Short mmCIF file of N, CA and C (backbone and C1' of nucleotides) in Angstrom, two decimals:
data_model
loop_
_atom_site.label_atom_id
_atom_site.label_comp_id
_atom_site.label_asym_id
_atom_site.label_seq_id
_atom_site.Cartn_x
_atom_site.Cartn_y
_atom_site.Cartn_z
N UNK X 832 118.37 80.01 111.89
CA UNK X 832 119.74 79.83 112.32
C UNK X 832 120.72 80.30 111.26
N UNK X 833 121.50 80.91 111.83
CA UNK X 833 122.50 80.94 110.68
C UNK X 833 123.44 79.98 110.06
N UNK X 834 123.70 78.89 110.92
CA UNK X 834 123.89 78.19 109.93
C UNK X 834 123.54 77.13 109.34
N UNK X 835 124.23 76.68 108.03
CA UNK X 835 122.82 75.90 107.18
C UNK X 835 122.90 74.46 108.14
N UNK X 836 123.98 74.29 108.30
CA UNK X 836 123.43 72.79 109.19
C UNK X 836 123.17 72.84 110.51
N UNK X 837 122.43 72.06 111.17
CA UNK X 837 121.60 71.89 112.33
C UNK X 837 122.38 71.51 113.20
N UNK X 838 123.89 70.60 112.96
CA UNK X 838 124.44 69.55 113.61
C UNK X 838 125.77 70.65 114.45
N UNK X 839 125.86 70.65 115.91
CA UNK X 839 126.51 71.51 116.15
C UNK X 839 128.19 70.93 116.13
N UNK X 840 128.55 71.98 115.56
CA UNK X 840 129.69 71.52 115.10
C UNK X 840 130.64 71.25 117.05
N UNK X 841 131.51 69.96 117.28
CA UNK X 841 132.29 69.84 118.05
C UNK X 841 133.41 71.13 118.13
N UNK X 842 133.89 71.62 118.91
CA UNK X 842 134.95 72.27 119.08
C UNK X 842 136.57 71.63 118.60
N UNK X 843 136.70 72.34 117.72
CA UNK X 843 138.14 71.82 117.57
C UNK X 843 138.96 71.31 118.71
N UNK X 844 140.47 70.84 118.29
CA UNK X 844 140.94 70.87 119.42
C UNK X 844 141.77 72.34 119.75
N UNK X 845 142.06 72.80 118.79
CA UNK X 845 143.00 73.94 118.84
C UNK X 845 141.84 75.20 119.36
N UNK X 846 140.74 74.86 119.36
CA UNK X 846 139.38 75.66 120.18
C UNK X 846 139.48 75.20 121.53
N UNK X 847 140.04 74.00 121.54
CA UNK X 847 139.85 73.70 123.03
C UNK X 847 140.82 73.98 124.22
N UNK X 848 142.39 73.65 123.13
CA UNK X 848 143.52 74.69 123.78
C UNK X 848 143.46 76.21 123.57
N UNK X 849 142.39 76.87 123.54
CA UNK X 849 142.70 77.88 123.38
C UNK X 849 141.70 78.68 124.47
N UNK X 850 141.02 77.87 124.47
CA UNK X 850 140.10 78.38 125.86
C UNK X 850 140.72 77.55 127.31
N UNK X 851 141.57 76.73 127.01
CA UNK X 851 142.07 76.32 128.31
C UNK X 851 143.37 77.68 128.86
N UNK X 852 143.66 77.41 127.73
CA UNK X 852 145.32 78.78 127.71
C UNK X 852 144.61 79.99 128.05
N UNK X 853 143.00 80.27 127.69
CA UNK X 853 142.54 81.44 127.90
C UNK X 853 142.25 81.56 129.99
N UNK X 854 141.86 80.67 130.22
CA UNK X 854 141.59 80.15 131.51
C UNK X 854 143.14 80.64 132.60
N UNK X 855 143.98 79.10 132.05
CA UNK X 855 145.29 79.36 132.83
C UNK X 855 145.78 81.12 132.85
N UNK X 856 145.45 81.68 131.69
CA UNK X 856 145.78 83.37 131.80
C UNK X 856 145.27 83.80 132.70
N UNK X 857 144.10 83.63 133.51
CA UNK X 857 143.92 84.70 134.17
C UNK X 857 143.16 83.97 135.50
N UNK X 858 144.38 83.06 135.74
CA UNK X 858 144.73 82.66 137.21
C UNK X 858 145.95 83.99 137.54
N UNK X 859 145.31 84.67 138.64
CA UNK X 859 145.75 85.46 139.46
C UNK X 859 147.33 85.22 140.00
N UNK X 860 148.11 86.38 139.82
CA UNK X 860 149.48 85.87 140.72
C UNK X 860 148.83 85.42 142.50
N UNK X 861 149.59 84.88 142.74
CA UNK X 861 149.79 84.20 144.20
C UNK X 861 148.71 82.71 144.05
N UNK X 862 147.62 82.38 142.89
CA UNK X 862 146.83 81.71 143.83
C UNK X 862 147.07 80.48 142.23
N UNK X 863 146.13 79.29 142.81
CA UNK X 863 146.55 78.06 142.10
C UNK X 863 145.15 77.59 141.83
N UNK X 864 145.28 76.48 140.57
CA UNK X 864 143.98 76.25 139.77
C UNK X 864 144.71 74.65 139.78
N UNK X 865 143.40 73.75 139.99
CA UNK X 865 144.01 72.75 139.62
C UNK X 865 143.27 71.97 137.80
N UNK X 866 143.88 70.86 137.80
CA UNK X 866 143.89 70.33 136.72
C UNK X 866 142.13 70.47 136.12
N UNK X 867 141.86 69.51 136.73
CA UNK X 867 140.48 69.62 136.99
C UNK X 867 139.54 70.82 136.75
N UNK X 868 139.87 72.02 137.80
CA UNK X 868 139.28 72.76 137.95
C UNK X 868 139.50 73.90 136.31
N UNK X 869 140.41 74.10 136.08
CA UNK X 869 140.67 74.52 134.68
C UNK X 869 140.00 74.27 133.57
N UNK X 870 139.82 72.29 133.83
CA UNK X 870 139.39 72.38 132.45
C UNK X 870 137.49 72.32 132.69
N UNK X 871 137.16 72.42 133.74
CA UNK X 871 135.59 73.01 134.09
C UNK X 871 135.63 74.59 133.78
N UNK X 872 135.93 75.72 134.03
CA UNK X 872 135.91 76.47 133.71
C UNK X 872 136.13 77.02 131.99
N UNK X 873 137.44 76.02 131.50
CA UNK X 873 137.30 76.05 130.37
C UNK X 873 135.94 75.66 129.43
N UNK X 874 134.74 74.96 129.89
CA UNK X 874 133.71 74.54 129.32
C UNK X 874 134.07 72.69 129.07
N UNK X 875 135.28 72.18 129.54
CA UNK X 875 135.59 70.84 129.25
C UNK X 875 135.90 69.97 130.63
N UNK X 876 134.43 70.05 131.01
CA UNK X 876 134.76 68.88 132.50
C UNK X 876 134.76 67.47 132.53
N UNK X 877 135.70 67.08 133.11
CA UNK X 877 136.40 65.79 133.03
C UNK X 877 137.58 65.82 131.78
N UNK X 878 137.84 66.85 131.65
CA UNK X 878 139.00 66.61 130.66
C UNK X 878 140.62 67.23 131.26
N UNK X 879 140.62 66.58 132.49
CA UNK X 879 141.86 67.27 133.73
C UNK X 879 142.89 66.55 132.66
N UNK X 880 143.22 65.90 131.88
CA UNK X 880 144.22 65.53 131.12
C UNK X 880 144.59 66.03 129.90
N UNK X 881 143.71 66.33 129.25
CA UNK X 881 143.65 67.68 128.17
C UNK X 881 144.20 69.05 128.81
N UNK X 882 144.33 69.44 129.74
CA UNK X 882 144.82 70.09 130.25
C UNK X 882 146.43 70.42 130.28
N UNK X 883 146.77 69.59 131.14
CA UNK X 883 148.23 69.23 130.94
C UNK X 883 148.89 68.89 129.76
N UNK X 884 148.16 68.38 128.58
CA UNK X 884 148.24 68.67 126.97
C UNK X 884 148.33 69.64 126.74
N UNK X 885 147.87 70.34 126.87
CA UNK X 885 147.72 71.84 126.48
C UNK X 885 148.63 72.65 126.78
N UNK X 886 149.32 72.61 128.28
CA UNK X 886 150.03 73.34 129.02
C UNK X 886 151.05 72.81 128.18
N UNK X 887 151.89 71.93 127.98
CA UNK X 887 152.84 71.24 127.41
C UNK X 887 153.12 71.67 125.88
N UNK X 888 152.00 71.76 125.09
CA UNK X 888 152.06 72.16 123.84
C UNK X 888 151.92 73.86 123.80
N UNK X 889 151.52 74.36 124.34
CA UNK X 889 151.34 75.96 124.65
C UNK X 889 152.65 76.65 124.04
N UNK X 890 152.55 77.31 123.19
CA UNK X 890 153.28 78.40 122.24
C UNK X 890 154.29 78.80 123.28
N UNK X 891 155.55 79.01 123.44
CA UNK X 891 156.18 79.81 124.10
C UNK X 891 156.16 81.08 124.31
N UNK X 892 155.54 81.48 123.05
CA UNK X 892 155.05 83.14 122.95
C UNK X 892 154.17 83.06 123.52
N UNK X 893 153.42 82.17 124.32
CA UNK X 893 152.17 82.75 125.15
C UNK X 893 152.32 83.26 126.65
N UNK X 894 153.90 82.85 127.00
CA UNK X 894 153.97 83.01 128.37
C UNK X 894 153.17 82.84 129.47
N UNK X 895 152.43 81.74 129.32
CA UNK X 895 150.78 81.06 130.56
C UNK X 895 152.16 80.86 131.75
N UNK X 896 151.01 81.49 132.87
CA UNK X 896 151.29 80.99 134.39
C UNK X 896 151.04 79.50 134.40
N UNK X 897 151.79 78.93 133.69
CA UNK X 897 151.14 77.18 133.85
C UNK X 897 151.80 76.99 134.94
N UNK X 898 152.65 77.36 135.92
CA UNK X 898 152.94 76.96 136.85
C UNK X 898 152.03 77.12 138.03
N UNK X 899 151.10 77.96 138.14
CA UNK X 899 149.79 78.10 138.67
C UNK X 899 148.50 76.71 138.97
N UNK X 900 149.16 76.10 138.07
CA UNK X 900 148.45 74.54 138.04
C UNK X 900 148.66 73.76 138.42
N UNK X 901 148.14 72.80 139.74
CA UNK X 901 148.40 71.90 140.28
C UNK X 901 147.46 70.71 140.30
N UNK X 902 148.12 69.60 140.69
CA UNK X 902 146.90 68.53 140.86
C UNK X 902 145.51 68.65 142.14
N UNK X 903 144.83 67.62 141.91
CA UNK X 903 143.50 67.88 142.74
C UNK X 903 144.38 68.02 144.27
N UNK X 904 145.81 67.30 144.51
CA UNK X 904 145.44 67.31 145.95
C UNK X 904 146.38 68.26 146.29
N UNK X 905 146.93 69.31 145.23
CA UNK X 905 147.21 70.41 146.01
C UNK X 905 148.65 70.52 146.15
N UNK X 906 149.05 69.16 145.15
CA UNK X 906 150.85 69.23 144.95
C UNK X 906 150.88 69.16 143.78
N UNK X 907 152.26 69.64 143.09
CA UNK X 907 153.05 69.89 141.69
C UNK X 907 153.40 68.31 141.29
N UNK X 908 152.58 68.25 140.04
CA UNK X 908 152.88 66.78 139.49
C UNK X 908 153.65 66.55 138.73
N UNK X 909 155.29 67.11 138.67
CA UNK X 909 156.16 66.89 138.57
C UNK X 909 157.17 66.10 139.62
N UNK X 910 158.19 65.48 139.37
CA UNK X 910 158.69 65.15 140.63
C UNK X 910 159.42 65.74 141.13
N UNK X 911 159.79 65.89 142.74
CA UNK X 911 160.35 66.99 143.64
C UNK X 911 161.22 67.13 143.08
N UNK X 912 162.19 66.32 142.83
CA UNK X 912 163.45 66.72 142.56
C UNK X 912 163.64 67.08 141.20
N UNK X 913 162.96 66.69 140.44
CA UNK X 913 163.24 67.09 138.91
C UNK X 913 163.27 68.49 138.43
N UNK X 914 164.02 68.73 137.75
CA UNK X 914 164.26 70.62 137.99
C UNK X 914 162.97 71.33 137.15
N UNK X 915 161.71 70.64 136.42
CA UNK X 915 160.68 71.18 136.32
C UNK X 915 159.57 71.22 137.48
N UNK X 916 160.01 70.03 138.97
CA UNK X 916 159.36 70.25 140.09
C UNK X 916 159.82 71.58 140.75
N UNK X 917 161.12 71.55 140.80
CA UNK X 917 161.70 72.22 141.42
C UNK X 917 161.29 74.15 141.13
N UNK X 918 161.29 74.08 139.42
CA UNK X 918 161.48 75.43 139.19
C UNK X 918 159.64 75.60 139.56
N UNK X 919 158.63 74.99 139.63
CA UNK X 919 157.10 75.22 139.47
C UNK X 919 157.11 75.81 141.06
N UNK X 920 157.96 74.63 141.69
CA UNK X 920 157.69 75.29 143.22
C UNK X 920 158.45 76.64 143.75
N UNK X 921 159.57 76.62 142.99
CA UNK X 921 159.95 77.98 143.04
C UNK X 921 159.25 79.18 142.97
N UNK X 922 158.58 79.13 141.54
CA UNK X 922 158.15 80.06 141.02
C UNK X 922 156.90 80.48 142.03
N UNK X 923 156.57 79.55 142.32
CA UNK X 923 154.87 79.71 143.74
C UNK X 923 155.41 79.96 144.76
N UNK X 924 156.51 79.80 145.41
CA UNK X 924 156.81 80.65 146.58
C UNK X 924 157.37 81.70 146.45
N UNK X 925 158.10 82.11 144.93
CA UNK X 925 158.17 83.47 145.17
C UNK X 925 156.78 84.46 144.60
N UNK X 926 156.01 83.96 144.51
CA UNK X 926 154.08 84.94 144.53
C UNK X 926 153.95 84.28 146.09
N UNK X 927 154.44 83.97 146.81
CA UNK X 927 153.68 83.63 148.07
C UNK X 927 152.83 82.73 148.53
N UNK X 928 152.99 81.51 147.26
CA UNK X 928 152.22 80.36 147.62
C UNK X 928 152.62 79.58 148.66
N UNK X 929 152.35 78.84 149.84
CA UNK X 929 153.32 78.38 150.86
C UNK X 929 152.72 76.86 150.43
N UNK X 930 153.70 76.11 150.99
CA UNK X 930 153.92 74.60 150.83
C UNK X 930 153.68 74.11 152.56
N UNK X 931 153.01 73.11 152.47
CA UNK X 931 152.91 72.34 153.56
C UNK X 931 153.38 71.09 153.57
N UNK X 932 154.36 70.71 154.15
CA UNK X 932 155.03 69.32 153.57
C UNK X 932 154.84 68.65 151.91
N UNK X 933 155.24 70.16 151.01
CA UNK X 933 155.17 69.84 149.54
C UNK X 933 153.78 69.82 148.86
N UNK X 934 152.91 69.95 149.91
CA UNK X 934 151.17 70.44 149.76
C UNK X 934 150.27 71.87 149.67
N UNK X 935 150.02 72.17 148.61
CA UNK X 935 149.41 73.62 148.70
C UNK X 935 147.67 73.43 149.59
N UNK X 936 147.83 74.26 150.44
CA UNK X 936 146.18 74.32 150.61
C UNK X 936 145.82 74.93 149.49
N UNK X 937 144.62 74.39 148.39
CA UNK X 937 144.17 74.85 147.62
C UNK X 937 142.99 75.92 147.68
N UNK X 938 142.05 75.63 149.44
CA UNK X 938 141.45 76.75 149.87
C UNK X 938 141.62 77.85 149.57
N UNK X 939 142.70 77.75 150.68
CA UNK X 939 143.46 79.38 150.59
C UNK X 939 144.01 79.71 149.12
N UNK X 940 144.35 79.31 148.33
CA UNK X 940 145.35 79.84 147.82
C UNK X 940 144.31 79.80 146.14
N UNK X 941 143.16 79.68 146.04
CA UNK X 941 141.97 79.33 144.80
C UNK X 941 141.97 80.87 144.41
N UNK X 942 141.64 80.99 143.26
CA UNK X 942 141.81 82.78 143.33
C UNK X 942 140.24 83.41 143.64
N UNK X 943 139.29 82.71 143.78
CA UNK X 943 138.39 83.01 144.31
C UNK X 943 138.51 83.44 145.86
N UNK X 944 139.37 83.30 146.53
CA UNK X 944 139.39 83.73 147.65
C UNK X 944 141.02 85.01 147.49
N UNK X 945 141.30 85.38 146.71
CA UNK X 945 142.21 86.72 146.23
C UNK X 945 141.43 87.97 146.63
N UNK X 946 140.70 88.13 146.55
CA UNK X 946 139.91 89.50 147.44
C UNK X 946 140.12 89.17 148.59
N UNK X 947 139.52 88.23 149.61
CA UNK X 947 139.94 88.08 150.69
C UNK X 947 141.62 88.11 150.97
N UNK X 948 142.27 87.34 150.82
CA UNK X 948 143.40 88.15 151.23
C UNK X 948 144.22 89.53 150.97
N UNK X 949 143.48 89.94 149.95
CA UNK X 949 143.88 91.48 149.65
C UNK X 949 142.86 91.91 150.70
N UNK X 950 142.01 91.65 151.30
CA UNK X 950 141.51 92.21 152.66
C UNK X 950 141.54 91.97 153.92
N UNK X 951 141.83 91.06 154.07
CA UNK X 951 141.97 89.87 155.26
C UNK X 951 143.64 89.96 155.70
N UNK X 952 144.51 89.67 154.95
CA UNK X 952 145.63 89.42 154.46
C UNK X 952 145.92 87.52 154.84
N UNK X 953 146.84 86.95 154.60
CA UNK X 953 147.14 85.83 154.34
C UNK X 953 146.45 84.62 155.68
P DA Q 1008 140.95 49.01 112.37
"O5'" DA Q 1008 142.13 48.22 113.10
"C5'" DA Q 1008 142.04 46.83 113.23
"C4'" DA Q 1008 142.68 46.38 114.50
"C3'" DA Q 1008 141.98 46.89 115.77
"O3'" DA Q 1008 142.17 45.95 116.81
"C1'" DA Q 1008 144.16 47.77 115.69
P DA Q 1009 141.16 45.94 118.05
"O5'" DA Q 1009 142.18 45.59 119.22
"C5'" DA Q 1009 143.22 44.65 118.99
"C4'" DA Q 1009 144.34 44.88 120.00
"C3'" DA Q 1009 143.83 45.20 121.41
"O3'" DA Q 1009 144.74 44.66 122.34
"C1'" DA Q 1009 145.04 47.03 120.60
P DG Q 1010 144.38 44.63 123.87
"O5'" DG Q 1010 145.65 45.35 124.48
"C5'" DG Q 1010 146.94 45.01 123.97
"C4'" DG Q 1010 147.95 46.07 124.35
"C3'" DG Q 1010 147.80 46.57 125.79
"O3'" DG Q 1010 149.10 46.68 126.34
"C1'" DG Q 1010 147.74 48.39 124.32
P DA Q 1011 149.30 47.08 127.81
"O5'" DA Q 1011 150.13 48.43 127.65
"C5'" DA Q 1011 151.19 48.49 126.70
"C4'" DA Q 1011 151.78 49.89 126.72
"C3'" DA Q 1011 151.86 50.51 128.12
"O3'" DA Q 1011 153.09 51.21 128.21
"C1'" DA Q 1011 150.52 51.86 126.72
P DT Q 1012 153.54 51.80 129.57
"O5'" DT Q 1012 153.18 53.33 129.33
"C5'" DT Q 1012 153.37 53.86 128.03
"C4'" DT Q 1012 153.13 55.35 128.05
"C3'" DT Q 1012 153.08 55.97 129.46
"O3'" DT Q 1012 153.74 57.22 129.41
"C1'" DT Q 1012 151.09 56.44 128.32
P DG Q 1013 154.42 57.72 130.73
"O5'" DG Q 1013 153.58 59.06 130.94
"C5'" DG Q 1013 153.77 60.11 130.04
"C4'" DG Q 1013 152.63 61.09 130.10
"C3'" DG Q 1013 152.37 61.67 131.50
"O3'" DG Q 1013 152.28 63.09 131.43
"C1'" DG Q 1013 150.39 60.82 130.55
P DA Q 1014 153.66 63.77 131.63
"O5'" DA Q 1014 153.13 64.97 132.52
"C5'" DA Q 1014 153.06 64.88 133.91
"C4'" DA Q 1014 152.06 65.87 134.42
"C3'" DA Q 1014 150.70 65.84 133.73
"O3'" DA Q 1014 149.69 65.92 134.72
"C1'" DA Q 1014 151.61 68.02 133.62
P DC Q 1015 149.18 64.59 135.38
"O5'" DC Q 1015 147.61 64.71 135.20
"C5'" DC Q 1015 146.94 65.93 134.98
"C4'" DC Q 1015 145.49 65.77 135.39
"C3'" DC Q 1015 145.27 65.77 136.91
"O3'" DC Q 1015 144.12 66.55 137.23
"C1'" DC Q 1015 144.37 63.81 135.95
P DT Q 1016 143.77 66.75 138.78
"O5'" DT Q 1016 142.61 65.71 139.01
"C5'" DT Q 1016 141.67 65.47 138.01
"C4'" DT Q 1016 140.50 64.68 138.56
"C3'" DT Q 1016 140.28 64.75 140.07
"O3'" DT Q 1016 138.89 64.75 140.30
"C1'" DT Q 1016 140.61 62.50 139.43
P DA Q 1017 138.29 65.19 141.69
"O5'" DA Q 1017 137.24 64.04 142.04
"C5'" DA Q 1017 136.48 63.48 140.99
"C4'" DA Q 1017 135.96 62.12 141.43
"C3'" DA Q 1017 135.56 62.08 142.90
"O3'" DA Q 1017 134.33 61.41 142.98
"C1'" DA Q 1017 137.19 60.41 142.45
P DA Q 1018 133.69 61.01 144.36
"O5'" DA Q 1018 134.00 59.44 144.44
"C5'" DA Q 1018 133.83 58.62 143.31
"C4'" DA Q 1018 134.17 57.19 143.68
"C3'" DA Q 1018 133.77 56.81 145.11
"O3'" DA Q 1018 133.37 55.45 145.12
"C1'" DA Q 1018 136.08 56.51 144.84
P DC Q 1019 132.25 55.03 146.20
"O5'" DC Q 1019 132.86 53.67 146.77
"C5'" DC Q 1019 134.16 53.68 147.28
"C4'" DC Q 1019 134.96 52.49 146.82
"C3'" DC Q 1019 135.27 51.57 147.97
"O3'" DC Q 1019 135.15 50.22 147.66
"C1'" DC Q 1019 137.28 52.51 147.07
P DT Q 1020 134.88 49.26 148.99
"O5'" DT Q 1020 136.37 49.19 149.60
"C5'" DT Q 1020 137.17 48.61 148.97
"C4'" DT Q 1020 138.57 48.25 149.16
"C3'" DT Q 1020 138.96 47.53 150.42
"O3'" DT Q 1020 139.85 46.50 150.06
"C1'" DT Q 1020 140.24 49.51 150.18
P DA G 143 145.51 60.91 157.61
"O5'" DA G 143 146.41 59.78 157.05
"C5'" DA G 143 147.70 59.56 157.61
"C4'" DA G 143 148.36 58.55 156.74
"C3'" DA G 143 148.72 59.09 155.37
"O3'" DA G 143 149.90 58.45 154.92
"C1'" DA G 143 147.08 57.41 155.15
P DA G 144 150.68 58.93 153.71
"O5'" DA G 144 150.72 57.59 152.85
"C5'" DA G 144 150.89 56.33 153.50
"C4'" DA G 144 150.54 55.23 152.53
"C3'" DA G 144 150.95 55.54 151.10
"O3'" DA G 144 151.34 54.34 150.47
"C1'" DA G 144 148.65 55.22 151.17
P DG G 145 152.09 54.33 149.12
"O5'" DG G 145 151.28 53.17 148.37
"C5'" DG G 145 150.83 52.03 149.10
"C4'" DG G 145 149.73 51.32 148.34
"C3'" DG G 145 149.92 51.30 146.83
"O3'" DG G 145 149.62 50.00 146.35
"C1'" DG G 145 147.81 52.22 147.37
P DT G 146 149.69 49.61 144.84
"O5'" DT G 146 148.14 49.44 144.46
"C5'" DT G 146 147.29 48.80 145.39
"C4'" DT G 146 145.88 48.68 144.81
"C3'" DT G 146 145.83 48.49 143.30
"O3'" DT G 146 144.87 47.49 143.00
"C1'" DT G 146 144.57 50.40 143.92
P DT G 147 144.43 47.14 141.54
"O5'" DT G 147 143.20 48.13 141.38
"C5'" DT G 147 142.10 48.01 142.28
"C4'" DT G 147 140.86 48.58 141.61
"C3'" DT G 147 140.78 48.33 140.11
"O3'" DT G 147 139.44 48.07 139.76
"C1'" DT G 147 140.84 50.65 140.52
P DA G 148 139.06 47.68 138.27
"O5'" DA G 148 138.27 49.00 137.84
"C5'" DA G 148 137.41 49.62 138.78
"C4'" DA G 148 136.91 50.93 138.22
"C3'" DA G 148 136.70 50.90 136.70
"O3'" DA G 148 135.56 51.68 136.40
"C1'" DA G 148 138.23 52.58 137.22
P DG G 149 134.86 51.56 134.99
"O5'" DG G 149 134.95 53.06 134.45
"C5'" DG G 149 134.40 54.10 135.25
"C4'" DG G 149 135.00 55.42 134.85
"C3'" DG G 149 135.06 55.65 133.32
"O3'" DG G 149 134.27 56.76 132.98
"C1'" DG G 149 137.07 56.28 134.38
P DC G 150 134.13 57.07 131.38
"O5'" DC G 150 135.27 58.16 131.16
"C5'" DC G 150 135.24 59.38 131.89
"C4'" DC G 150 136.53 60.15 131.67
"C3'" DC G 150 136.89 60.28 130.20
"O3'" DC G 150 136.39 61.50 129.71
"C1'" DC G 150 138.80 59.73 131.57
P DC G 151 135.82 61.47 128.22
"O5'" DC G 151 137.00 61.99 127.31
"C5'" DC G 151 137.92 62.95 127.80
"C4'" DC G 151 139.17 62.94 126.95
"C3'" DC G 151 138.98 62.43 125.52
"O3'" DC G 151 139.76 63.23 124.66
"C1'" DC G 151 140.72 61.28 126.52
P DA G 152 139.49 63.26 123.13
"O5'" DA G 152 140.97 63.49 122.61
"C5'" DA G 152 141.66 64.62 123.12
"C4'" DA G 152 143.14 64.45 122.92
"C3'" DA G 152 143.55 64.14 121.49
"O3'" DA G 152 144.78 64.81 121.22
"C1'" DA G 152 144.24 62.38 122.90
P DT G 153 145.25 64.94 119.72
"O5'" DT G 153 146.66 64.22 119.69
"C5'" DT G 153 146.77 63.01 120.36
"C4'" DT G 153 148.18 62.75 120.81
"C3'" DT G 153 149.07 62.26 119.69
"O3'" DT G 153 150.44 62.56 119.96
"C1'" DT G 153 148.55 60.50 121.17
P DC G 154 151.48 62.24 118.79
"O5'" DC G 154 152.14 60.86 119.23
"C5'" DC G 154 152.39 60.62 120.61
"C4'" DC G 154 153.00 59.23 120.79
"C3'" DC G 154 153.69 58.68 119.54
"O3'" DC G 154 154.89 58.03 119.93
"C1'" DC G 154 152.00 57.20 120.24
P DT G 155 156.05 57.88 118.81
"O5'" DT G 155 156.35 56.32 118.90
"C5'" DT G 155 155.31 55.41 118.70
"C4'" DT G 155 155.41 54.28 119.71
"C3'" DT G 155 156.06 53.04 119.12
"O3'" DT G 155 156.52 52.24 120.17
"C1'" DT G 155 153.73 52.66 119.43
#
DNA sequence: AAGATGACTAACT
DNA sequence: AAGTTAGCCATCT
């Protein structure tokens, strides 16, 4: 092994925001990732709250689609009216995310299904 | 040091 | 269907 100790070192945390921020990057325009699902892909499942840490502390110079991120059931966990609800839902209907009584289908709109509507259409 | 808090979630009632 | 409970995990009092 290369290295001398055996004991695998834990991931920092600034390793851990950095593969989450790596994640939220390359959620696709139009489609949505939720809390959860982010931080599984990031390599950190069950850590849907580390997440939203992350998004929050995130460099301004990084410019992340964190608005791309929603909760498990598919709504913005901000509140409606608060102008950070307001501007998240903005920003998803103008990529074409549609709202269903303030509810994203997360089906449709997962970027795993982004080929399909670039073939299918919506 | 123990409790509260949060850009969370799944499982119950 | 909506509210509660329990589990989660890093910070902050």
């Amino acid at each position: 092994m290369a290295n001398a100790s055996r004991k695998v070192e834990a991931p920092t945390q600034e390793e851990r925001f950095r593969r989450i921020w790596a994640v939220v990057e390359g959620i696709p325009e139009g489609c949505v990732l939720n809390y959860g699902e982010v931080a599984r892909l990031a390599g950190l499942p069950g850590r849907a709250r580390l997440v939203g840490r992350a998004l929050a502390l995130a460099p301004k110079q990084r410019a992340l689609p964190w608005h791309r991120v929603v909760n498990a059931q598919g709504k913005i966990s901000f509140a409606a009216e608060s102008p950070r609800g307001q501007r998240q839902r903005r920003l998803l209907e103008a990529e074409g995310v549609d709202f269903d009584d303030g509810v994203i289908d997360l089906e449709r709109f997962s970027p795993e299904r982004a080929i399909d509507r670039l073939l299918w259409g919506p």
